[in-house]
Amino acid sequence: MAPRVTASSAKVRPVVVPIRRGRSPHPGARGDQSERPFISSAMLAIMMLIGSEMMLFSGLIGSFLIFRLQAPFWPPPALPRLPIAVTWVNTFVLLSSALTMTLALRAVHRSRQRLLRRYLLATLALGVTFLAVQGGEWVRLVAHGLKLSSGVYGGTFYLLIGCHGAHVTAGVVWLAWVAMAAMGGRYNAHHAGAIEVCAVYWYFVCAVWPLLFGLVYLM
């Protein structure tokens, strides 16, 4: 006869289920930190903002072209001419700031804090210089009789260029905030999202200006 197996004589081996740490047992769960979004929420927001601003400038440029092509004289004989030579130099200043911003991005991706601060401050200085030169030219134009109330010519000029100037001012304020944070060592190769988003906006204001300069000053 076969021996009887009792509860006291049987040896029960526990079943050990291996658990992998750092991963969720269910695919796609929130515990999996290895999956990252293709584009951050901040970058998506700034792209949507730029899309709306492009529509705004498209409407303003379209209105300007309608008035410009219908006018027999542009600018009107009684109004002062725009300062083309100074604006050429100012255009170079603004486009140079796009280069320094690119160098700042390269520095933060390499975690080179000193170069990052240097290029951010250079971009900020170039942006402030652009606004200062443009503001000085506006004061001279107003003194010579070109005002917002000077017909369609004055109205479209100040509306288009002023709208861009407002965007540059917002970019300068943003750059100042980012530069102050960079002074405290806040950004590096693993934390560069704020600078990348700011750079996208700054590239936008730099890209719009040559189009406005060609239409308003040179056309």
Tab-separated table of C-alpha atoms in Angstrom:
chain	number	residue	atom	x	y	z
A	1	MET	CA	0.000	0.000	0.000
A	2	ALA	CA	1.160	3.537	-0.776
A	3	PRO	CA	2.095	5.611	2.224
A	4	ARG	CA	-0.492	8.125	3.344
A	5	VAL	CA	0.541	11.746	3.026
A	6	THR	CA	-0.672	13.880	5.890
A	7	ALA	CA	-0.667	17.651	6.297
A	8	SER	CA	2.047	17.442	8.890
A	9	SER	CA	4.385	15.372	6.715
A	10	ALA	CA	3.864	17.259	3.405
A	11	LYS	CA	6.227	20.075	2.618
A	12	VAL	CA	4.644	22.968	0.728
A	13	ARG	CA	7.041	25.103	-1.219
A	14	PRO	CA	5.974	28.746	-1.582
A	15	VAL	CA	5.649	30.112	-5.093
A	16	VAL	CA	7.736	33.207	-5.609
A	17	VAL	CA	6.589	35.597	-8.351
A	18	PRO	CA	9.413	37.856	-9.527
A	19	ILE	CA	8.547	41.541	-9.583
A	20	ARG	CA	10.440	43.893	-11.820
A	21	ARG	CA	11.160	47.147	-10.130
A	22	GLY	CA	10.833	50.458	-11.953
A	23	ARG	CA	8.179	49.199	-14.378
A	24	SER	CA	4.466	48.894	-14.070
A	25	PRO	CA	2.984	45.399	-14.477
A	26	HIS	CA	0.523	46.804	-16.997
A	27	PRO	CA	1.847	48.278	-20.262
A	28	GLY	CA	1.018	51.921	-20.688
A	29	ALA	CA	0.419	52.540	-16.993
A	30	ARG	CA	1.517	55.799	-15.418
A	31	GLY	CA	4.216	54.102	-13.413
A	32	ASP	CA	6.353	53.621	-16.525
A	33	GLN	CA	8.695	56.585	-16.500
A	34	SER	CA	10.569	55.493	-19.614
A	35	GLU	CA	7.871	56.769	-21.967
A	36	ARG	CA	8.010	60.493	-22.650
A	37	PRO	CA	5.718	62.603	-24.821
A	38	PHE	CA	6.900	63.429	-28.296
A	39	ILE	CA	6.396	67.155	-27.612
A	40	SER	CA	6.055	68.879	-24.266
A	41	SER	CA	2.939	70.766	-23.244
A	42	ALA	CA	4.857	74.049	-23.121
A	43	MET	CA	6.212	73.561	-26.641
A	44	LEU	CA	2.755	72.653	-27.941
A	45	ALA	CA	1.320	75.781	-26.316
A	46	ILE	CA	3.932	78.078	-27.851
A	47	MET	CA	3.385	76.523	-31.284
A	48	MET	CA	-0.346	77.176	-30.994
A	49	LEU	CA	0.377	80.746	-29.905
A	50	ILE	CA	2.699	81.297	-32.860
A	51	GLY	CA	0.049	79.897	-35.188
A	52	SER	CA	-2.477	82.455	-33.946
A	53	GLU	CA	0.095	85.253	-34.194
A	54	MET	CA	0.862	84.275	-37.771
A	55	MET	CA	-2.809	84.685	-38.610
A	56	LEU	CA	-2.772	88.105	-36.914
A	57	PHE	CA	0.216	89.307	-38.935
A	58	SER	CA	-1.254	87.830	-42.114
A	59	GLY	CA	-4.378	89.931	-41.634
A	60	LEU	CA	-2.370	93.085	-40.926
A	61	ILE	CA	-0.081	92.532	-43.918
A	62	GLY	CA	-3.062	91.851	-46.171
A	63	SER	CA	-4.697	95.131	-45.115
A	64	PHE	CA	-1.429	96.980	-45.661
A	65	LEU	CA	-1.059	95.593	-49.190
A	66	ILE	CA	-4.611	96.589	-50.105
A	67	PHE	CA	-3.997	100.212	-49.062
A	68	ARG	CA	-0.507	100.235	-50.544
A	69	LEU	CA	-1.531	98.994	-53.994
A	70	GLN	CA	-4.523	101.329	-54.218
A	71	ALA	CA	-2.641	104.483	-53.242
A	72	PRO	CA	-1.428	106.680	-56.121
A	73	PHE	CA	1.540	107.917	-54.038
A	74	TRP	CA	3.309	105.961	-51.316
A	75	PRO	CA	4.399	107.552	-49.094
A	76	PRO	CA	2.359	110.736	-49.513
A	77	PRO	CA	4.482	113.755	-50.529
A	78	ALA	CA	3.726	115.730	-47.355
A	79	LEU	CA	4.939	113.040	-44.958
A	80	PRO	CA	8.545	112.210	-44.008
A	81	ARG	CA	10.360	109.211	-45.477
A	82	LEU	CA	11.203	106.238	-43.329
A	83	PRO	CA	14.810	105.860	-42.059
A	84	ILE	CA	15.956	103.009	-44.306
A	85	ALA	CA	19.714	103.114	-43.574
A	86	VAL	CA	19.281	102.992	-39.802
A	87	THR	CA	16.669	100.263	-40.109
A	88	TRP	CA	19.065	98.161	-42.192
A	89	VAL	CA	21.506	98.255	-39.284
A	90	ASN	CA	18.735	97.555	-36.807
A	91	THR	CA	17.650	94.560	-38.886
A	92	PHE	CA	21.174	93.182	-38.648
A	93	VAL	CA	21.034	93.663	-34.876
A	94	LEU	CA	17.824	91.666	-34.530
A	95	LEU	CA	18.960	88.863	-36.833
A	96	SER	CA	22.226	88.641	-34.900
A	97	SER	CA	20.192	87.957	-31.773
A	98	ALA	CA	18.819	84.816	-33.451
A	99	LEU	CA	22.405	83.608	-33.820
A	100	THR	CA	23.254	84.250	-30.177
A	101	MET	CA	20.069	82.465	-29.140
A	102	THR	CA	21.147	79.449	-31.192
A	103	LEU	CA	24.513	79.496	-29.431
A	104	ALA	CA	22.720	79.667	-26.079
A	105	LEU	CA	20.713	76.574	-27.003
A	106	ARG	CA	23.882	74.743	-27.956
A	107	ALA	CA	25.486	75.740	-24.660
A	108	VAL	CA	22.591	74.522	-22.513
A	109	HIS	CA	22.454	71.204	-24.361
A	110	ARG	CA	26.115	70.739	-23.421
A	111	SER	CA	25.536	71.989	-19.843
A	112	ARG	CA	28.029	74.801	-20.305
A	113	GLN	CA	26.629	77.266	-17.824
A	114	ARG	CA	29.075	80.091	-18.436
A	115	LEU	CA	28.500	80.166	-22.187
A	116	LEU	CA	24.760	79.867	-21.659
A	117	ARG	CA	24.656	82.970	-19.484
A	118	ARG	CA	26.908	84.871	-21.867
A	119	TYR	CA	24.812	84.177	-24.958
A	120	LEU	CA	21.513	84.766	-23.197
A	121	LEU	CA	22.721	88.170	-22.012
A	122	ALA	CA	23.981	88.931	-25.535
A	123	THR	CA	20.569	88.042	-26.986
A	124	LEU	CA	18.868	90.198	-24.389
A	125	ALA	CA	21.200	93.133	-25.110
A	126	LEU	CA	20.591	92.880	-28.861
A	127	GLY	CA	16.833	92.800	-28.327
A	128	VAL	CA	16.941	95.867	-26.107
A	129	THR	CA	19.153	97.628	-28.666
A	130	PHE	CA	16.647	96.891	-31.426
A	131	LEU	CA	13.809	98.362	-29.376
A	132	ALA	CA	15.852	101.406	-28.360
A	133	VAL	CA	16.831	102.228	-31.951
A	134	GLN	CA	13.310	101.711	-33.185
A	135	GLY	CA	11.907	103.857	-30.393
A	136	GLY	CA	14.364	106.646	-31.182
A	137	GLU	CA	13.347	106.597	-34.842
A	138	TRP	CA	9.702	106.738	-33.887
A	139	VAL	CA	10.343	109.861	-31.816
A	140	ARG	CA	12.031	111.508	-34.812
A	141	LEU	CA	9.207	110.497	-37.170
A	142	VAL	CA	6.575	111.911	-34.843
A	143	ALA	CA	8.578	115.137	-34.557
A	144	HIS	CA	8.621	115.411	-38.364
A	145	GLY	CA	4.872	114.915	-38.649
A	146	LEU	CA	4.333	111.165	-39.118
A	147	LYS	CA	1.699	110.265	-36.554
A	148	LEU	CA	-0.905	107.582	-36.087
A	149	SER	CA	-3.488	110.055	-37.334
A	150	SER	CA	-1.510	110.847	-40.508
A	151	GLY	CA	-3.921	109.052	-42.796
A	152	VAL	CA	-3.616	105.484	-43.992
A	153	TYR	CA	0.148	105.719	-44.381
A	154	GLY	CA	0.830	106.629	-40.757
A	155	GLY	CA	-1.884	104.341	-39.412
A	156	THR	CA	-0.673	101.216	-41.217
A	157	PHE	CA	2.965	101.944	-40.388
A	158	TYR	CA	2.465	102.283	-36.652
A	159	LEU	CA	-0.009	99.392	-36.535
A	160	LEU	CA	2.257	96.916	-38.300
A	161	ILE	CA	5.597	97.966	-36.841
A	162	GLY	CA	4.074	98.658	-33.436
A	163	CYS	CA	2.513	95.195	-33.296
A	164	HIS	CA	5.892	93.644	-34.013
A	165	GLY	CA	7.543	95.922	-31.463
A	166	ALA	CA	5.065	94.733	-28.839
A	167	HIS	CA	6.015	91.135	-29.602
A	168	VAL	CA	9.717	91.948	-29.342
A	169	THR	CA	9.074	93.662	-26.001
A	170	ALA	CA	7.339	90.537	-24.707
A	171	GLY	CA	10.282	88.474	-25.935
A	172	VAL	CA	12.770	90.754	-24.179
A	173	VAL	CA	10.879	90.418	-20.884
A	174	TRP	CA	10.843	86.646	-21.322
A	175	LEU	CA	14.558	86.615	-22.101
A	176	ALA	CA	15.285	88.658	-18.994
A	177	TRP	CA	13.414	86.142	-16.835
A	178	VAL	CA	15.209	83.182	-18.451
A	179	ALA	CA	18.600	84.893	-18.072
A	180	MET	CA	17.973	85.530	-14.370
A	181	ALA	CA	17.097	81.861	-13.876
A	182	ALA	CA	20.217	80.833	-15.791
A	183	MET	CA	22.325	82.930	-13.426
A	184	GLY	CA	21.240	80.605	-10.647
A	185	GLY	CA	22.269	77.503	-12.583
A	186	ARG	CA	18.727	76.369	-13.186
A	187	TYR	CA	19.236	74.980	-16.703
A	188	ASN	CA	21.377	72.156	-18.027
A	189	ALA	CA	21.240	69.426	-20.667
A	190	HIS	CA	18.429	67.648	-18.784
A	191	HIS	CA	16.448	70.788	-17.936
A	192	ALA	CA	16.468	72.963	-21.049
A	193	GLY	CA	12.762	73.067	-21.898
A	194	ALA	CA	12.187	76.666	-20.812
A	195	ILE	CA	15.038	77.935	-22.978
A	196	GLU	CA	13.886	75.889	-25.964
A	197	VAL	CA	10.370	77.324	-25.753
A	198	CYS	CA	11.699	80.861	-25.374
A	199	ALA	CA	13.996	80.314	-28.358
A	200	VAL	CA	11.076	79.241	-30.576
A	201	TYR	CA	9.218	82.459	-29.768
A	202	TRP	CA	12.331	84.562	-30.331
A	203	TYR	CA	12.953	82.905	-33.704
A	204	PHE	CA	9.393	83.834	-34.633
A	205	VAL	CA	9.804	87.564	-33.926
A	206	CYS	CA	13.140	87.538	-35.753
A	207	ALA	CA	11.639	85.797	-38.794
A	208	VAL	CA	8.682	88.175	-39.072
A	209	TRP	CA	10.810	91.328	-39.089
A	210	PRO	CA	12.557	90.916	-42.511
A	211	LEU	CA	9.131	90.497	-44.116
A	212	LEU	CA	7.816	93.660	-42.479
A	213	PHE	CA	10.992	95.555	-43.285
A	214	GLY	CA	10.767	94.644	-46.960
A	215	LEU	CA	7.086	95.533	-47.243
A	216	VAL	CA	6.924	98.706	-45.145
A	217	TYR	CA	10.371	100.228	-45.657
A	218	LEU	CA	11.526	99.008	-49.060
A	219	MET	CA	8.348	98.428	-51.094
